[in-house]
mmCIF file of C-alpha atoms in Angstrom:
data_model
loop_
_atom_site.group_PDB
_atom_site.id
_atom_site.type_symbol
_atom_site.label_atom_id
_atom_site.label_comp_id
_atom_site.label_asym_id
_atom_site.label_seq_id
_atom_site.Cartn_x
_atom_site.Cartn_y
_atom_site.Cartn_z
ATOM 1 C CA UNK A 16 0.000 0.000 0.000
ATOM 2 C CA UNK A 17 1.392 3.390 -1.035
ATOM 3 C CA UNK A 18 0.875 6.148 1.532
ATOM 4 C CA UNK A 19 0.338 9.621 0.166
ATOM 5 C CA UNK A 20 2.540 12.339 1.689
ATOM 6 C CA UNK A 21 0.865 14.437 4.371
ATOM 7 C CA UNK A 22 1.571 18.009 5.415
ATOM 8 C CA UNK A 23 1.913 18.727 9.122
ATOM 9 C CA UNK A 24 0.458 22.041 10.350
ATOM 10 C CA UNK A 25 1.940 23.726 13.429
ATOM 11 C CA UNK A 26 0.075 25.891 15.917
ATOM 12 C CA UNK A 27 2.058 27.663 18.640
ATOM 13 C CA UNK A 28 0.091 28.603 21.740
ATOM 14 C CA UNK A 29 1.721 31.383 23.730
ATOM 15 C CA UNK A 30 0.898 31.608 27.409
ATOM 16 C CA UNK A 31 3.112 34.276 28.894
ATOM 17 C CA UNK A 32 2.461 36.922 31.465
ATOM 18 C CA UNK A 33 2.954 40.648 31.070
ATOM 19 C CA UNK A 34 1.327 43.895 32.155
ATOM 20 C CA UNK A 35 -2.313 44.007 33.169
ATOM 21 C CA UNK A 36 -3.395 45.452 29.814
ATOM 22 C CA UNK A 37 -2.291 42.197 28.163
ATOM 23 C CA UNK A 38 -5.076 40.716 25.992
ATOM 24 C CA UNK A 39 -3.488 37.355 25.239
ATOM 25 C CA UNK A 40 -3.093 34.258 27.371
ATOM 26 C CA UNK A 41 -1.840 34.064 30.960
ATOM 27 C CA UNK A 42 0.292 31.281 32.389
ATOM 28 C CA UNK A 43 -0.693 29.194 34.222
ATOM 29 C CA UNK A 44 -3.823 31.204 35.172
ATOM 30 C CA UNK A 45 -5.077 34.801 34.968
ATOM 31 C CA UNK A 46 -4.251 37.378 37.670
ATOM 32 C CA UNK A 47 -7.983 37.683 38.387
ATOM 33 C CA UNK A 48 -8.122 33.993 39.276
ATOM 34 C CA UNK A 49 -5.787 34.691 42.163
ATOM 35 C CA UNK A 50 -5.017 31.032 42.837
ATOM 36 C CA UNK A 51 -4.337 27.883 40.868
ATOM 37 C CA UNK A 52 -7.509 25.820 40.406
ATOM 38 C CA UNK A 53 -5.358 22.804 41.269
ATOM 39 C CA UNK A 54 -3.881 23.848 44.622
ATOM 40 C CA UNK A 55 -1.584 21.377 46.343
ATOM 41 C CA UNK A 56 -3.235 19.681 49.297
ATOM 42 C CA UNK A 57 -1.887 20.136 52.818
ATOM 43 C CA UNK A 58 0.667 17.400 53.435
ATOM 44 C CA UNK A 59 2.906 16.115 56.168
ATOM 45 C CA UNK A 60 6.330 17.695 56.477
ATOM 46 C CA UNK A 61 8.186 14.540 55.393
ATOM 47 C CA UNK A 62 6.386 14.614 52.020
ATOM 48 C CA UNK A 63 6.990 18.307 51.347
ATOM 49 C CA UNK A 64 8.997 19.388 48.318
ATOM 50 C CA UNK A 65 9.698 23.124 47.848
ATOM 51 C CA UNK A 66 9.542 22.874 44.051
ATOM 52 C CA UNK A 67 6.472 20.680 43.480
ATOM 53 C CA UNK A 68 4.672 20.852 46.830
ATOM 54 C CA UNK A 69 4.745 17.055 47.188
ATOM 55 C CA UNK A 70 7.889 14.995 46.724
ATOM 56 C CA UNK A 71 7.791 12.763 43.644
ATOM 57 C CA UNK A 72 8.304 9.015 43.468
ATOM 58 C CA UNK A 73 7.685 8.272 47.161
ATOM 59 C CA UNK A 74 4.766 5.981 47.964
ATOM 60 C CA UNK A 75 2.611 7.278 50.788
ATOM 61 C CA UNK A 76 -0.875 6.016 51.603
ATOM 62 C CA UNK A 77 -1.971 9.423 52.899
ATOM 63 C CA UNK A 78 -0.941 11.068 49.625
ATOM 64 C CA UNK A 79 -0.312 8.660 46.735
ATOM 65 C CA UNK A 80 0.642 4.986 46.829
ATOM 66 C CA UNK A 81 -0.663 4.181 43.306
ATOM 67 C CA UNK A 82 -3.341 1.968 44.857
ATOM 68 C CA UNK A 83 -5.566 4.051 47.156
ATOM 69 C CA UNK A 84 -8.522 6.199 46.021
ATOM 70 C CA UNK A 85 -7.740 5.653 42.323
ATOM 71 C CA UNK A 86 -11.375 6.219 41.359
ATOM 72 C CA UNK A 87 -10.847 9.957 41.789
ATOM 73 C CA UNK A 88 -9.011 9.903 38.437
ATOM 74 C CA UNK A 89 -10.990 7.120 36.758
ATOM 75 C CA UNK A 90 -14.263 5.447 37.709
ATOM 76 C CA UNK A 91 -13.264 2.261 35.815
ATOM 77 C CA UNK A 92 -15.941 2.867 33.201
ATOM 78 C CA UNK A 93 -15.188 0.763 30.069
ATOM 79 C CA UNK A 94 -16.292 3.675 27.871
ATOM 80 C CA UNK A 95 -12.754 5.038 28.287
ATOM 81 C CA UNK A 96 -11.208 2.117 26.421
ATOM 82 C CA UNK A 97 -14.068 0.525 24.445
ATOM 83 C CA UNK A 98 -15.679 1.592 21.174
ATOM 84 C CA UNK A 99 -19.477 1.718 21.330
ATOM 85 C CA UNK A 100 -19.972 3.434 17.940
ATOM 86 C CA UNK A 101 -21.810 1.075 15.584
ATOM 87 C CA UNK A 102 -20.660 2.681 12.328
ATOM 88 C CA UNK A 103 -17.092 3.408 13.434
ATOM 89 C CA UNK A 104 -15.706 2.865 9.936
ATOM 90 C CA UNK A 105 -17.777 5.755 8.635
ATOM 91 C CA UNK A 106 -16.860 8.273 11.333
ATOM 92 C CA UNK A 107 -13.298 7.189 12.174
ATOM 93 C CA UNK A 108 -11.983 6.151 8.760
ATOM 94 C CA UNK A 109 -8.413 7.429 8.148
ATOM 95 C CA UNK A 110 -8.353 10.253 5.610
ATOM 96 C CA UNK A 111 -5.358 11.440 3.608
ATOM 97 C CA UNK A 112 -6.954 14.858 3.094
ATOM 98 C CA UNK A 113 -6.890 15.572 6.847
ATOM 99 C CA UNK A 114 -3.309 16.559 7.560
ATOM 100 C CA UNK A 115 -1.509 16.044 10.895
ATOM 101 C CA UNK A 116 -1.816 18.970 13.292
ATOM 102 C CA UNK A 117 1.166 19.858 15.490
ATOM 103 C CA UNK A 118 0.401 22.319 18.292
ATOM 104 C CA UNK A 119 2.809 23.707 20.865
ATOM 105 C CA UNK A 120 2.228 25.176 24.315
ATOM 106 C CA UNK A 121 4.863 27.709 25.324
ATOM 107 C CA UNK A 122 5.957 26.685 28.832
ATOM 108 C CA UNK A 123 8.244 29.140 30.672
ATOM 109 C CA UNK A 124 11.485 27.561 31.882
ATOM 110 C CA UNK A 125 10.723 28.686 35.424
ATOM 111 C CA UNK A 126 7.434 26.761 35.493
ATOM 112 C CA UNK A 127 7.319 23.876 37.959
ATOM 113 C CA UNK A 128 4.322 21.536 37.735
ATOM 114 C CA UNK A 129 2.627 20.943 41.114
ATOM 115 C CA UNK A 130 2.133 17.448 42.506
ATOM 116 C CA UNK A 131 -1.252 16.745 44.026
ATOM 117 C CA UNK A 132 -2.312 13.985 46.426
ATOM 118 C CA UNK A 133 -5.100 11.501 45.698
ATOM 119 C CA UNK A 134 -7.412 13.260 48.144
ATOM 120 C CA UNK A 135 -8.037 16.019 45.581
ATOM 121 C CA UNK A 136 -9.151 15.911 41.920
ATOM 122 C CA UNK A 137 -7.003 17.285 39.111
ATOM 123 C CA UNK A 138 -8.727 19.104 36.252
ATOM 124 C CA UNK A 139 -7.359 20.264 32.902
ATOM 125 C CA UNK A 140 -8.720 23.050 30.713
ATOM 126 C CA UNK A 141 -7.569 21.438 27.451
ATOM 127 C CA UNK A 142 -8.517 18.136 25.843
ATOM 128 C CA UNK A 143 -4.937 16.932 25.431
ATOM 129 C CA UNK A 144 -2.701 18.476 28.110
ATOM 130 C CA UNK A 145 1.029 18.740 27.423
ATOM 131 C CA UNK A 146 1.926 19.920 30.940
ATOM 132 C CA UNK A 147 0.262 20.676 34.243
ATOM 133 C CA UNK A 148 -0.544 19.467 37.735
ATOM 134 C CA UNK A 149 -0.201 15.703 38.124
ATOM 135 C CA UNK A 150 0.132 12.857 40.620
ATOM 136 C CA UNK A 151 3.383 12.376 42.576
ATOM 137 C CA UNK A 152 3.786 8.800 41.289
ATOM 138 C CA UNK A 153 4.127 8.424 37.528
ATOM 139 C CA UNK A 154 3.174 5.429 35.397
ATOM 140 C CA UNK A 155 5.404 2.510 34.531
ATOM 141 C CA UNK A 156 6.388 2.746 30.891
ATOM 142 C CA UNK A 157 4.460 0.639 28.404
ATOM 143 C CA UNK A 158 0.984 0.040 27.004
ATOM 144 C CA UNK A 159 -2.166 0.189 29.124
ATOM 145 C CA UNK A 160 -5.750 -0.956 28.815
ATOM 146 C CA UNK A 161 -6.361 2.582 30.082
ATOM 147 C CA UNK A 162 -4.211 5.127 31.912
ATOM 148 C CA UNK A 163 -5.654 8.376 33.345
ATOM 149 C CA UNK A 164 -4.035 11.583 32.137
ATOM 150 C CA UNK A 165 -3.294 12.629 35.725
ATOM 151 C CA UNK A 166 -0.597 9.922 35.585
ATOM 152 C CA UNK A 167 0.826 10.251 32.088
ATOM 153 C CA UNK A 168 1.267 14.024 32.366
ATOM 154 C CA UNK A 169 3.943 13.226 34.962
ATOM 155 C CA UNK A 170 5.623 10.913 32.433
ATOM 156 C CA UNK A 171 5.700 13.821 29.970
ATOM 157 C CA UNK A 172 7.650 15.825 32.523
ATOM 158 C CA UNK A 173 10.284 13.068 32.463
ATOM 159 C CA UNK A 174 10.646 13.249 28.689
ATOM 160 C CA UNK A 175 8.262 10.478 27.663
ATOM 161 C CA UNK A 176 6.257 10.180 24.465
ATOM 162 C CA UNK A 177 2.601 9.379 25.122
ATOM 163 C CA UNK A 178 0.616 7.760 22.322
ATOM 164 C CA UNK A 179 -3.144 8.297 22.503
ATOM 165 C CA UNK A 180 -5.797 6.739 20.305
ATOM 166 C CA UNK A 181 -9.569 6.867 20.317
ATOM 167 C CA UNK A 182 -11.057 3.422 21.068
ATOM 168 C CA UNK A 183 -12.922 3.656 17.741
ATOM 169 C CA UNK A 184 -9.858 4.584 15.672
ATOM 170 C CA UNK A 185 -8.955 2.398 12.701
ATOM 171 C CA UNK A 186 -7.126 -0.612 14.115
ATOM 172 C CA UNK A 187 -4.584 -0.777 11.302
ATOM 173 C CA UNK A 188 -3.570 2.837 11.937
ATOM 174 C CA UNK A 189 -3.379 2.208 15.691
ATOM 175 C CA UNK A 190 -1.167 -0.832 15.139
ATOM 176 C CA UNK A 191 1.075 1.089 12.745
ATOM 177 C CA UNK A 192 1.543 3.990 15.161
ATOM 178 C CA UNK A 193 2.054 1.615 18.099
ATOM 179 C CA UNK A 194 4.826 -0.216 16.236
ATOM 180 C CA UNK A 195 6.606 3.049 15.422
ATOM 181 C CA UNK A 196 6.460 4.280 19.007
ATOM 182 C CA UNK A 197 7.619 0.994 20.532
ATOM 183 C CA UNK A 198 10.531 0.840 18.097
ATOM 184 C CA UNK A 199 11.587 4.426 18.806
ATOM 185 C CA UNK A 200 12.130 4.574 22.549
ATOM 186 C CA UNK A 201 11.760 2.858 25.904
ATOM 187 C CA UNK A 202 10.244 5.888 27.615
ATOM 188 C CA UNK A 203 6.759 5.634 26.108
ATOM 189 C CA UNK A 204 3.181 5.277 27.311
ATOM 190 C CA UNK A 205 0.333 4.003 25.118
ATOM 191 C CA UNK A 206 -3.315 4.298 26.137
ATOM 192 C CA UNK A 207 -6.762 4.727 24.575
ATOM 193 C CA UNK A 208 -8.235 8.200 25.035
ATOM 194 C CA UNK A 209 -11.863 8.749 24.083
ATOM 195 C CA UNK A 210 -11.633 12.559 24.163
ATOM 196 C CA UNK A 211 -9.853 12.642 20.800
ATOM 197 C CA UNK A 212 -11.944 13.711 17.818
ATOM 198 C CA UNK A 213 -13.226 11.440 15.057
ATOM 199 C CA UNK A 214 -11.397 13.722 12.626
ATOM 200 C CA UNK A 215 -8.005 13.114 14.268
ATOM 201 C CA UNK A 216 -8.336 10.058 16.541
ATOM 202 C CA UNK A 217 -4.580 9.493 16.909
ATOM 203 C CA UNK A 218 -2.131 11.616 18.888
ATOM 204 C CA UNK A 219 1.413 11.793 20.178
ATOM 205 C CA UNK A 220 2.163 13.995 23.190
ATOM 206 C CA UNK A 221 5.429 15.239 24.652
ATOM 207 C CA UNK A 222 6.182 18.015 27.145
ATOM 208 C CA UNK A 223 4.740 21.133 25.485
ATOM 209 C CA UNK A 224 3.857 19.468 22.170
ATOM 210 C CA UNK A 225 0.994 17.442 20.689
ATOM 211 C CA UNK A 226 0.623 15.866 17.259
ATOM 212 C CA UNK A 227 -2.914 14.873 16.219
ATOM 213 C CA UNK A 228 -3.538 12.694 13.171
ATOM 214 C CA UNK A 229 -6.231 11.065 11.076
ATOM 215 C CA UNK A 230 -3.734 8.846 9.289
ATOM 216 C CA UNK A 231 -0.215 7.859 10.321
ATOM 217 C CA UNK A 232 2.566 9.532 8.349
ATOM 218 C CA UNK A 233 5.691 7.644 9.512
ATOM 219 C CA UNK A 234 8.156 10.337 8.488
ATOM 220 C CA UNK A 235 6.220 12.959 10.474
ATOM 221 C CA UNK A 236 5.880 10.649 13.488
ATOM 222 C CA UNK A 237 9.590 9.809 13.581
ATOM 223 C CA UNK A 238 10.556 13.461 13.099
ATOM 224 C CA UNK A 239 8.230 14.512 15.932
ATOM 225 C CA UNK A 240 9.689 11.919 18.304
ATOM 226 C CA UNK A 241 13.287 12.764 17.451
ATOM 227 C CA UNK A 242 12.692 16.486 17.930
ATOM 228 C CA UNK A 243 10.484 16.499 21.023
ATOM 229 C CA UNK A 244 11.041 13.313 23.042
ATOM 230 C CA UNK A 245 13.242 13.498 26.152
ATOM 231 C CA UNK A 246 12.740 17.282 26.409
ATOM 232 C CA UNK A 247 10.862 17.323 29.715
ATOM 233 C CA UNK A 248 12.272 19.482 32.520
ATOM 234 C CA UNK A 249 13.051 16.432 34.680
ATOM 235 C CA UNK A 250 15.382 14.021 32.919
ATOM 236 C CA UNK A 251 15.078 10.636 34.575
ATOM 237 C CA UNK A 252 14.671 7.226 32.968
ATOM 238 C CA UNK A 253 13.556 5.669 36.253
ATOM 239 C CA UNK A 254 10.432 3.595 35.809
ATOM 240 C CA UNK A 255 7.183 4.636 37.487
ATOM 241 C CA UNK A 256 5.227 3.000 40.309
ATOM 242 C CA UNK A 257 1.679 3.078 38.916
ATOM 243 C CA UNK A 258 0.881 -0.070 36.902
ATOM 244 C CA UNK A 259 -2.883 -0.616 37.093
ATOM 245 C CA UNK A 260 -4.082 -2.004 33.727
ATOM 246 C CA UNK A 261 -0.519 -2.208 32.368
ATOM 247 C CA UNK A 262 -0.573 -4.913 29.692
ATOM 248 C CA UNK A 263 2.836 -4.588 28.014
ATOM 249 C CA UNK A 264 5.828 -3.158 29.844
ATOM 250 C CA UNK A 265 8.264 -1.149 27.706
ATOM 251 C CA UNK A 266 11.360 -2.807 26.308
ATOM 252 C CA UNK A 267 14.779 -1.235 25.870
ATOM 253 C CA UNK A 268 15.339 0.088 22.330
ATOM 254 C CA UNK A 269 18.797 1.712 22.259
ATOM 255 C CA UNK A 270 19.513 1.842 25.997
ATOM 256 C CA UNK A 271 17.689 2.758 29.191
ATOM 257 C CA UNK A 272 18.285 6.479 28.586
ATOM 258 C CA UNK A 273 17.115 6.312 24.939
ATOM 259 C CA UNK A 274 20.325 7.895 23.687
ATOM 260 C CA UNK A 275 19.451 6.977 20.094
ATOM 261 C CA UNK A 276 15.819 7.594 19.154
ATOM 262 C CA UNK A 277 14.163 5.448 16.470
ATOM 263 C CA UNK A 278 17.534 3.877 15.703
ATOM 264 C CA UNK A 279 16.160 0.960 13.642
ATOM 265 C CA UNK A 280 13.723 3.071 11.617
ATOM 266 C CA UNK A 281 14.901 4.103 8.162
ATOM 267 C CA UNK A 282 13.020 7.081 6.739
#
């Protein structure tokens, strides 16, 4: 099968602060808001971290042990990972005339994403977040039956590539994208995500960047991964602690630190 070349469009979203007559976006919230809508919960002194509010990677039942109160992020509803659309082929068919869309969130270097305990919900004001408040314990790398975004946003901070696909997306396209991602790097997360549109039911996410697609263009996918993977503000290859619904743990591609991205893929 010959794949027609696709054009990737880029949207840059600026979110910088300035004087009070600024009419653009504010980061991470407007001055009028006064406080973050995801404030860090009060925690014990031994869990305090001056940068994130809550120390990362430490299991604590009162805050986050990757097992307690998980329903606050996901109610275990199968709608999150199951397609219930009868005519999925009509609405989710891959289309060569719908080009990949690359959008970027400008994240100031001084920004530090808060960690929030499992006693409080985390909300996002965008469909596909590329940064933001997240849980102290990140996900183990690999493919999941379903993984809540409150977990994989933390993986983004560590430089991971997150592959998202709508449960109704064309299975051949999902398999193709999955194979590319798994052959590019160890530090990846793959999960269904039913908030993606029928127009572009496939997505790759890194810290500050998202690529949404109707049809997989391998050269665009590989270029995106090589340019934007491993660019999170916290560079650690240490595996996560959360593994609920993990069905395929990541394998090493080049080495544990992914020093050579997509090394076996010839463009």
